[in-house]
């Protein structure tokens, strides 16, 4: 089985003008196989977002190798990276990042517009993705007519609509109350189990990470533990 993500010796150094360089990643090795649901945990400043941005082809490492779905991506130019990103990756952010005054369905259609999918096919796929997150009835609502949890589920529908090989979520529950956080994480769990989607969620909250099946802990730019998540005890 070809891993979805295979990084070796990944380093990231931010050069600060007039100051000392910041070493955000100090040589990270990680392999994620298809069908995994991984939580990346660690305190603020430990390198989680930097790692996610590199894995998501939004940024480049200073050193190290990265094979995405078997292809070395370090040498790809910006256009090739953008193309691969739009075809193969889905993103979910803390702040939902939905377009205002634009319906849920149109928001979900956006990645397919970038990918050049024809309109009728786009609409069908958008509705299907909204159904998958339990929001089929809200297709024509705009973000300001939806709760935070619903907006995040629209963002998740948008992230899966191109059937990406990997979904990356950075603190997806950071702006949500406990109940909505549980809904959103349970949704990732269903997408993982029922649709075999490969998911990596970055979070600093243990309750959130407990929904994943594997937990990778960052500290000071290193991975300090990597363990299966134990099933929650049934009370
Ligand atoms: N664009 C940047 N420029 C300079 N330093 C950065 C930048 N992004 C992150 N850092 C620094 O890199 C380290 C890791 O940050 P980050 O990856 O955001 O950690 P986390 O997501 O775990 O909070 C921190 O010291 C942070 O200040
Ligand atoms: Mg972060």
PDB file of C-alpha atoms and ligand atoms in Angstrom, residues 14 16 22-24 42-51 202, ligand 1:
ATOM      1  CA  UNK A  14      11.672  30.709   9.371  1.00  0.00           C
ATOM      2  CA  UNK A  16      13.222  36.517  10.805  1.00  0.00           C
ATOM      3  CA  UNK A  22      12.978  30.200  14.204  1.00  0.00           C
ATOM      4  CA  UNK A  23      13.341  26.440  13.788  1.00  0.00           C
ATOM      5  CA  UNK A  24       9.717  25.271  13.607  1.00  0.00           C
ATOM      6  CA  UNK A  42       0.957  19.456  20.906  1.00  0.00           C
ATOM      7  CA  UNK A  43       1.196  22.787  22.697  1.00  0.00           C
ATOM      8  CA  UNK A  44       0.988  26.122  20.937  1.00  0.00           C
ATOM      9  CA  UNK A  45       4.161  26.839  18.981  1.00  0.00           C
ATOM     10  CA  UNK A  46       5.192  23.170  18.704  1.00  0.00           C
ATOM     11  CA  UNK A  47       5.066  23.197  14.897  1.00  0.00           C
ATOM     12  CA  UNK A  48       1.644  21.646  14.196  1.00  0.00           C
ATOM     13  CA  UNK A  49       0.423  24.263  11.723  1.00  0.00           C
ATOM     14  CA  UNK A  50       3.795  24.482  10.014  1.00  0.00           C
ATOM     15  CA  UNK A  51       3.678  20.726   9.558  1.00  0.00           C
ATOM     16  CA  UNK A 202      -4.497  19.263  14.094  1.00  0.00           C
TER      17      UNK A 202
HETATM   18  N1  LIG B   1       5.329  32.616   9.203  1.00  0.00           N
HETATM   19  C1  LIG B   1       6.117  32.489  10.285  1.00  0.00           C
HETATM   20  N2  LIG B   1       7.193  33.290  10.437  1.00  0.00           N
HETATM   21  C2  LIG B   1       7.984  33.145  11.513  1.00  0.00           C
HETATM   22  N3  LIG B   1       7.793  32.257  12.491  1.00  0.00           N
HETATM   23  C3  LIG B   1       6.734  31.446  12.390  1.00  0.00           C
HETATM   24  C4  LIG B   1       5.848  31.518  11.282  1.00  0.00           C
HETATM   25  N4  LIG B   1       4.869  30.575  11.454  1.00  0.00           N
HETATM   26  C5  LIG B   1       5.154  29.947  12.617  1.00  0.00           C
HETATM   27  N5  LIG B   1       6.273  30.473  13.179  1.00  0.00           N
HETATM   28  C6  LIG B   1       6.917  30.013  14.425  1.00  0.00           C
HETATM   29  O1  LIG B   1       7.194  28.631  14.279  1.00  0.00           O
HETATM   30  C7  LIG B   1       6.925  27.937  15.494  1.00  0.00           C
HETATM   31  C8  LIG B   1       5.856  26.880  15.231  1.00  0.00           C
HETATM   32  O2  LIG B   1       4.631  27.541  14.944  1.00  0.00           O
HETATM   33  P1  LIG B   1       3.305  26.781  14.478  1.00  0.00           P
HETATM   34  O3  LIG B   1       3.665  25.799  13.425  1.00  0.00           O
HETATM   35  O4  LIG B   1       2.296  27.803  14.143  1.00  0.00           O
HETATM   36  O5  LIG B   1       2.917  25.988  15.818  1.00  0.00           O
HETATM   37  P2  LIG B   1       1.481  25.480  16.351  1.00  0.00           P
HETATM   38  O6  LIG B   1       0.557  25.358  15.200  1.00  0.00           O
HETATM   39  O7  LIG B   1       1.815  24.178  17.002  1.00  0.00           O
HETATM   40  O8  LIG B   1       1.023  26.487  17.357  1.00  0.00           O
HETATM   41  C9  LIG B   1       6.525  28.997  16.509  1.00  0.00           C
HETATM   42  O9  LIG B   1       7.674  29.374  17.209  1.00  0.00           O
HETATM   43  C10 LIG B   1       6.013  30.120  15.648  1.00  0.00           C
HETATM   44  O10 LIG B   1       6.175  31.356  16.291  1.00  0.00           O
END
